[in-house]
Amino acid sequence: MIDVSRLRADTPGVKKVTHFNNAGAALMPNPVIDAVQDYFEHEALYGGYETHRKRGNQIEAVYQSLAELIGADRSEVALSDNATRAWDVMFYALGLGEGDRIVTTSSEYVSNWAAYLQARDQKGVVVDVVPDTTAGDLDVEALESMVNERETALITLNHMPTNGGLVNDAIAVGEVAARHDVAYLLDACQTIGQMPIDVREIGCDMLTGTSRKYLRGPRGVGFLYVRDSFADRLDPVFVEVENAPIVLPDSYTLARGAHRFETWEKSYANVAGFGAAIDYAMDVGIAEMWERIQRLASTMRQQLSMIEGVTVRDRGLTKGGIVTFEVDSRQTLEVRELLAERSINVSVSTPFSAPYDMHARSIEGLVRASVHAYNTDNEIDDLISAIQILA
Amino acid sequence: MIDVSRLRADTPGVKKVTHFNNAGAALMPNPVIDAVQDYFEHEALYGGYETHRKRGNQIEAVYQSLAELIGADRSEVALSDNATRAWDVMFYALGLGEGDRIVTTSSEYVSNWAAYLQARDQKGVVVDVVPDTTAGDLDVEALESMVNERETALITLNHMPTNGGLVNDAIAVGEVAARHDVAYLLDACQTIGQMPIDVREIGCDMLTGTSRKYLRGPRGVGFLYVRDSFADRLDPVFVEVENAPIVLPDSYTLARGAHRFETWEKSYANVAGFGAAIDYAMDVGIAEMWERIQRLASTMRQQLSMIEGVTVRDRGLTKGGIVTFEVDSRQTLEVRELLAERSINVSVSTPFSAPYDMHARSIEGLVRASVHAYNTDNEIDDLISAIQILA
């Protein structure tokens, strides 16, 4: 059983706000805050490079923790300043060209979607969107027949969209990818830290995620996983001192594995915080948090759907911590601001957040309330009361 | 006149270390430390996105300060996680191809050099290196005749190399670029914050720099400048929610100006610190600091050159804060470690740091001691005494 009072005692922000924006950036627990501040203060007193040399083991341990978190080897993980850049450096390194087909899902995140459009317009890549099941998930059977019918270079999808609670069946997708020997890139930005993730079980070749959302780390850190034997096929867009450790006057040699997507300069204070976030999540227990998150979100959906003038919009057979809804009488931004006046933090999804899905469903905007394991039933009651008043 | 005692009182690190690694990462002053911590603590208490909304003006002011620092317009500057990425996103956006010529200097930084080699190998770009003057600077007359002889797509160089104190004559280069209508990219990573920089005076189309070096900001922040009318010619490699603010199911629209090189997610705590660093530097006075840095570095070179077994290796007519030298009887890493035992921070340059130059000069390694305005003559005396003992 999860010790919620410990989670809350560890989280100074819960005394200030009712935070249902965990899918944006969650409240950091003390071990994360302390790790960032401690590292940063050492830099201020002894110098940035000097601190990095002295604390090399601490930084290396972050990579080890990350690898453990997702069931990967150390050589298969790299850090980035954000999940989008982590995703970009791999997607663009695939070298997709004229006539190459990629297959994706309807609820793809805006930044990935923009990259697909650019690949289509500039390289002649063909973008196929898998139909949804009636429940709203990616239809794995439809995916398989699409991949079966014509050669496909890449299956690329989010694990959980930005604008809804559904969890795509990443493992079933991985089985399709394996059967047809298609490369598989999974965007786990919303699920990492929220639910157990094992890259071997999923069978993806590449996976990306972030620090600031369900892992509760600092902003400005993202990560990538790339399977060892897959990495060496990828030609990174950028080469520099870190991912090309040997540069001679006339030639350079790329690093092997995920390291070919690393960059030299970063905020190591934030990296230290990211490591503390991973260790904290693993210590609390991700499977246990996932169970609680699902229960809390389900309670929230149920209670919201009982309010007249409120429509819950989440789809999917399996649902996670993201709850999206509309309030008939209010604009979404207005709902966010009225809740903020009561120190309740929620977010909004606009048609730009997930362009294909929002247009397909003709949605103008959604209020997004995303719960984490440190949230409580009392906090949900507060949100429900507030929505009842403003609906 | 510069108030050195104020600079030192503002810098907690000077009580712990004698810091001659300002060309790596300088010691941060209190206003920077406070800005980062204050922003970060607000995030911990109220949420990352909520803090960003509440402090939008503070973040916008960082861009305003940056524009003021380099004499640019607000629309011409963007932030990045580091200077190399800031440089990359523009260099790769130029779309250089088969037979396009770029002209650079001998002392180019390893990461830029690696990008040139990649452009040569993958795109067929031709890389020309301008000869040095006998003093060691880029020979501007030679540059002009090279550009005159054959069509050149880009002049790209560092303002000050990583491995020596020379300052290339960026303004004279800008005049050549203007006369021959050649695009001009200046890497000001080592000079920003060290000496006055005005992009209009220099006449560059693009310029990049970093927070952590002579500006004394936090690690993990870089920036770029791109001239407004030039930016719209550039096609960014990555598109995402930030630099393509309108993404529809079937099309996207790029942001204008430098904004097309921005990325959505970053560490805003570090951005706040970067802003404080710029404001602090402008408040102290960059021209005044530049004068003091040159004098201190000159003193250091003079005293080092008087020690038997020590060779100062800096070149250039105009010299700045980077002092490089060899100690005959010691490996460079050994020198760094022996000085570290005395709490004196220096860095080393390896043959990989600036591949062309280090090989051309057959240098195995250099000790790099880089001074800032907060350093003192007493600190130089301490370094000299330490080197005398170990030389």
Short mmCIF file of C-alpha atoms in Angstrom, two decimals, chain A residues 3-15 27-34 216 276 280-281 283-284 374, chain B residues 44-45:
data_model
loop_
_atom_site.label_atom_id
_atom_site.label_comp_id
_atom_site.label_asym_id
_atom_site.label_seq_id
_atom_site.Cartn_x
_atom_site.Cartn_y
_atom_site.Cartn_z
CA ASP A 3 1.82 5.88 2.03
CA VAL A 4 0.01 8.99 0.81
CA SER A 5 0.80 11.00 3.92
CA ARG A 6 4.50 10.44 3.28
CA LEU A 7 4.10 11.52 -0.36
CA ARG A 8 2.40 14.71 0.81
CA ALA A 9 4.85 15.39 3.60
CA ASP A 10 7.59 15.13 0.97
CA THR A 11 5.87 17.67 -1.30
CA PRO A 12 5.97 21.27 -0.07
CA GLY A 13 3.69 22.47 -2.89
CA VAL A 14 0.63 20.59 -1.63
CA LYS A 15 0.28 23.15 1.17
CA LEU A 27 5.00 19.25 -8.01
CA MET A 28 8.53 18.20 -7.12
CA PRO A 29 9.17 16.25 -3.90
CA ASN A 30 11.86 17.35 -1.43
CA PRO A 31 14.53 14.87 -2.57
CA VAL A 32 14.33 16.42 -6.06
CA ILE A 33 14.36 20.00 -4.80
CA ASP A 34 17.28 19.23 -2.50
CA ARG A 216 8.16 14.88 -10.80
CA ALA A 276 16.60 12.02 -7.56
CA TYR A 280 12.16 8.57 -5.52
CA ALA A 281 9.56 7.17 -7.94
CA ASP A 283 11.35 3.86 -4.07
CA VAL A 284 7.67 4.77 -3.69
CA TYR A 374 0.03 12.41 -4.10
CA ALA B 44 8.25 23.81 -6.30
CA LEU B 45 5.50 25.58 -4.36
#
